[in-house]
Short mmCIF file of C-alpha atoms in Angstrom, two decimals:
data_model
loop_
_atom_site.label_atom_id
_atom_site.label_comp_id
_atom_site.label_asym_id
_atom_site.label_seq_id
_atom_site.Cartn_x
_atom_site.Cartn_y
_atom_site.Cartn_z
CA MET A 772 -70.53 12.91 3.26
CA VAL A 773 -68.27 9.59 2.92
CA LYS A 774 -64.86 10.32 1.56
CA PRO A 775 -65.03 8.12 -1.49
CA ILE A 776 -61.97 4.79 0.07
CA TYR A 777 -59.81 4.88 -3.81
CA ASN A 778 -58.79 8.63 -2.61
CA THR A 779 -57.40 7.35 0.93
CA PHE A 780 -55.75 4.41 -0.65
CA ASN A 781 -53.75 7.07 -3.67
CA SER A 782 -52.97 8.93 -0.59
CA ILE A 783 -51.47 6.03 1.38
CA ALA A 784 -49.43 5.47 -1.65
CA THR A 785 -48.22 8.18 -2.13
CA ILE A 786 -46.42 8.74 1.24
CA PHE A 787 -45.20 5.46 0.97
CA VAL A 788 -43.66 5.55 -2.31
CA ALA A 789 -42.58 8.83 -1.02
CA MET A 790 -41.04 7.44 2.05
CA LEU A 791 -39.29 4.67 0.09
CA PHE A 792 -38.06 7.51 -2.52
CA PHE A 793 -35.48 9.21 0.42
CA SER A 794 -35.07 6.68 2.98
CA CYS A 795 -32.91 4.72 -0.47
CA GLY A 796 -30.66 7.95 -1.24
CA ASP A 797 -27.68 6.70 -2.88
CA ASN A 798 -27.11 3.61 -1.44
CA TYR A 799 -27.48 1.98 -4.92
CA LYS A 800 -24.45 -0.10 -4.97
CA ARG A 801 -23.20 -0.15 -9.08
CA VAL A 802 -21.74 -2.66 -10.87
CA GLY A 803 -20.41 -3.44 -14.36
CA ASP A 804 -19.85 -0.61 -16.35
CA GLU A 805 -21.50 2.10 -13.74
CA ALA A 806 -18.86 1.05 -11.51
CA LYS A 807 -16.37 2.30 -13.63
CA LYS A 808 -15.08 5.75 -12.57
CA ASN A 809 -13.85 7.72 -15.13
CA VAL A 810 -10.40 8.54 -15.81
CA PHE A 811 -7.79 11.00 -17.21
CA PRO A 812 -4.32 11.75 -17.59
CA VAL A 813 -3.00 14.85 -16.42
CA GLY A 814 -0.78 15.34 -19.70
CA ILE A 815 -0.33 14.30 -23.19
CA ALA A 816 2.67 13.76 -25.46
CA GLU A 817 3.17 14.20 -28.91
CA ASN A 818 6.36 11.94 -30.85
CA PHE A 819 7.11 11.29 -27.50
CA VAL A 820 10.88 10.19 -26.87
CA LEU A 821 12.41 8.90 -23.51
CA THR A 822 16.25 7.91 -23.30
CA TYR A 823 17.54 5.71 -20.36
CA THR A 824 20.82 6.39 -19.01
CA GLU A 825 23.19 4.68 -16.88
CA ALA A 826 26.03 5.56 -15.43
CA ASN A 827 29.88 3.82 -16.15
CA GLN A 828 30.43 4.92 -12.05
CA VAL A 829 29.64 6.91 -9.41
CA ILE A 830 29.32 10.62 -11.00
CA ILE A 831 30.37 13.18 -8.14
CA ALA A 832 29.72 17.41 -8.96
CA ASP A 833 32.23 18.11 -11.04
CA SER A 834 33.18 14.82 -12.64
CA THR A 835 33.31 15.01 -16.30
CA GLU A 836 32.07 10.93 -16.98
CA SER A 837 29.60 10.91 -19.56
CA SER A 838 26.48 7.91 -19.13
CA ARG A 839 25.91 5.59 -21.36
CA VAL A 840 22.51 4.80 -23.30
CA ILE A 841 20.62 1.74 -22.42
CA SER A 842 17.74 2.41 -24.43
CA VAL A 843 15.91 4.46 -26.02
CA LEU A 844 11.86 4.09 -25.79
CA THR A 845 10.17 6.14 -28.96
CA SER A 846 6.23 6.86 -29.52
CA PRO A 847 3.57 8.87 -31.71
CA MET A 848 2.00 9.53 -28.53
CA GLN A 849 1.68 9.02 -24.71
CA GLU A 850 -0.41 9.89 -22.14
CA ASP A 851 -0.06 10.46 -18.22
CA PHE A 852 -1.03 8.54 -15.68
CA THR A 853 1.42 9.13 -12.58
CA ASN A 854 -0.82 11.27 -11.14
CA LEU A 855 -2.51 8.45 -10.16
CA GLU A 856 -1.78 5.85 -6.38
CA PHE A 857 -0.58 3.66 -9.11
CA PRO A 858 1.13 5.53 -11.57
CA TYR A 859 2.01 4.86 -15.49
CA ARG A 860 1.93 6.14 -18.77
CA THR A 861 0.22 4.83 -21.93
CA PHE A 862 1.03 4.60 -25.57
CA PRO A 863 -2.33 3.79 -27.20
CA ASN A 864 -0.62 4.29 -30.69
CA GLY A 865 2.18 1.93 -30.14
CA LEU A 866 5.45 2.42 -29.42
CA HIS A 867 9.15 1.18 -30.25
CA MET A 868 12.18 0.64 -27.88
CA ASP A 869 15.55 0.22 -28.88
CA PHE A 870 18.15 -2.03 -26.38
CA PHE A 871 21.80 -1.13 -26.14
CA ASP A 872 23.99 -3.93 -24.35
CA ASP A 873 27.46 -3.56 -22.76
CA SER A 874 29.10 -3.58 -26.20
CA ASP A 875 26.50 -1.58 -27.91
CA GLN A 876 24.56 -3.90 -30.24
CA LYS A 877 21.25 -2.79 -30.29
CA SER A 878 18.37 -4.60 -30.15
CA ILE A 879 14.51 -3.53 -30.59
CA VAL A 880 11.47 -4.50 -29.58
CA LYS A 881 8.10 -2.88 -30.60
CA ALA A 882 4.31 -3.51 -30.51
CA ASP A 883 0.76 -2.07 -31.19
CA TYR A 884 0.21 -0.92 -27.58
CA GLY A 885 2.30 -0.20 -24.33
CA ILE A 886 1.84 0.65 -20.38
CA ILE A 887 5.37 1.01 -18.30
CA TYR A 888 4.52 1.10 -14.53
CA SER A 889 5.91 3.99 -12.69
CA ALA A 890 6.20 2.32 -9.05
CA THR A 891 7.43 -1.13 -10.54
CA ASN A 892 9.46 0.19 -13.87
CA LEU A 893 7.52 -2.74 -15.45
CA ILE A 894 6.88 -2.89 -19.20
CA ASP A 895 3.66 -4.42 -20.53
CA LEU A 896 3.15 -4.47 -24.68
CA ARG A 897 0.20 -5.99 -26.05
CA GLY A 898 -0.55 -6.24 -30.51
CA ASN A 899 2.08 -7.46 -32.79
CA VAL A 900 4.77 -7.41 -30.79
CA VAL A 901 7.99 -8.13 -31.86
CA LEU A 902 11.15 -8.63 -29.92
CA GLU A 903 14.67 -9.13 -32.15
CA SER A 904 17.61 -9.20 -31.10
CA HIS A 905 20.92 -7.84 -32.49
CA ASP A 906 22.13 -11.62 -34.21
CA GLY A 907 18.96 -12.12 -36.27
CA LYS A 908 16.64 -13.73 -33.44
CA LYS A 909 13.68 -13.02 -33.09
CA LEU A 910 10.09 -13.93 -30.76
CA GLU A 911 6.67 -12.69 -32.17
CA THR A 912 3.79 -12.66 -29.61
CA SER A 913 0.84 -11.20 -28.52
CA GLN A 914 1.82 -9.40 -24.97
CA LEU A 915 5.27 -9.75 -23.81
CA TYR A 916 6.33 -7.84 -20.24
CA LEU A 917 9.77 -6.17 -19.69
CA ASP A 918 11.03 -6.07 -16.35
CA GLN A 919 14.12 -3.33 -16.49
CA VAL A 920 14.72 -3.74 -12.39
CA ASN A 921 15.45 -7.21 -12.89
CA GLU A 922 16.39 -7.67 -16.42
CA TRP A 923 13.79 -10.07 -17.14
CA ILE A 924 11.61 -10.75 -20.45
CA PHE A 925 8.31 -12.89 -20.20
CA THR A 926 5.07 -13.80 -21.59
CA HIS A 927 2.48 -16.19 -21.05
CA GLU A 928 1.35 -15.79 -24.54
CA THR A 929 1.63 -18.23 -27.63
CA PHE A 930 5.08 -17.33 -29.55
CA THR A 931 7.11 -17.94 -32.56
CA TYR A 932 10.91 -18.36 -31.71
CA THR A 933 12.99 -17.61 -34.89
CA ASN A 934 16.45 -18.72 -34.74
CA PRO A 935 18.64 -17.81 -37.93
CA GLU A 936 21.92 -19.33 -36.21
CA ASP A 937 20.52 -22.89 -36.77
CA GLY A 938 17.88 -22.64 -38.74
CA THR A 939 14.85 -23.59 -36.20
CA ILE A 940 11.49 -21.77 -35.69
CA MET A 941 10.04 -23.07 -32.70
CA ASP A 942 6.22 -22.84 -31.76
CA GLY A 943 5.22 -22.57 -28.25
CA GLU A 944 3.15 -20.78 -25.23
CA GLY A 945 5.09 -18.89 -22.20
CA MET A 946 8.48 -18.30 -21.97
CA ASP A 947 10.93 -16.63 -19.77
CA PHE A 948 14.31 -15.31 -20.77
CA SER A 949 17.06 -12.65 -19.33
CA LYS A 950 17.47 -9.92 -21.08
CA ASP A 951 21.25 -10.77 -22.72
CA ARG A 952 19.20 -14.57 -23.52
CA ASN A 953 22.76 -16.09 -21.49
CA PHE A 954 19.20 -17.97 -20.51
CA LEU A 955 15.82 -19.11 -21.86
CA TYR A 956 12.92 -21.49 -20.46
CA ALA A 957 9.75 -22.50 -23.26
CA HIS A 958 6.95 -23.74 -20.90
CA LYS A 959 5.53 -24.88 -23.45
CA THR A 960 6.48 -26.23 -26.91
CA TYR A 961 4.54 -27.89 -29.87
CA GLY A 962 4.23 -27.90 -34.34
CA LEU A 963 7.58 -28.53 -36.04
CA MET A 964 10.76 -27.02 -35.51
CA LEU A 965 12.58 -26.76 -39.07
CA ILE A 966 15.79 -28.13 -39.62
CA PRO A 967 18.22 -27.03 -42.70
CA GLU A 968 18.91 -29.15 -45.19
CA GLU A 969 22.19 -29.19 -45.05
CA LYS A 970 22.32 -30.07 -42.12
CA GLU A 971 20.46 -33.84 -42.12
CA GLN A 972 22.92 -34.20 -45.29
CA ALA A 973 25.68 -33.58 -43.36
CA GLN A 974 24.10 -35.76 -40.91
CA GLU A 975 23.46 -38.59 -43.68
CA LYS A 976 26.87 -38.49 -45.01
CA GLU A 977 28.42 -39.07 -41.72
CA PRO A 978 30.89 -42.33 -42.05
CA VAL A 979 30.22 -44.61 -39.73
CA ASP A 980 32.72 -46.73 -37.98
CA ASP A 981 32.82 -50.59 -38.22
#
C-alpha cells in the first residue's frame, strides 16, 4: 500500500513548528507598553502633612533648644515608592507647600502633581504650578523643580513672572533663581513688559536741563 504524500508532509510540518516553538522559549524582546513593569506603592497616606525643621544649633541629648520650621507640605494623598532602587514619593492629587525664611516670612507653592526624589531631595512639580513669595511676586508655569539641597529653583518651561513692586509682568521660557530670590535669571523673555502709567508720566514731566 502506498502512503499518501500529503500525510507525510503534514507530519513533517507539525514537527518543525513544534521544534521552532520550544527552541524560541520566552526570548521575545518586549518593547513599548509590554516592557513596562508594574510598580505599586509600598504605602498610601491620605491628608498627608510633612513638616521640615532645622535646628538653630547642634542639639545635644539634654538640650532644650527648639528647631525652626522651614517648610510644611500638605497633600490630599501621598504614594510611597521608597522601597524601589531609586526611591520617590508622588502626590497624584496635587500639593501645597509653605516656605519660611530666616525672618519667618512665608512663601507658597502649589501644583496639580508632585514628586519628591528621596535620594536627591529634589521636588518635581507639574501642572498649574504657582510660586508666590511673601512680598507678592508670583511665578506661574507648567513645571518647576525645587532643589532643596542647593536651595535652588528652576524651570525649563514657559512662564509668567509678576512683580507688584514695580508693576511689571514678564513672559519667558526657562528661569533659575535662588530660594531667597537674591539671584534671578531668565533664559529667554518675550512679549510685553507692562510699565505703570504713573512712572511713564513722571518720566515725561521730568525737567530737562538746558
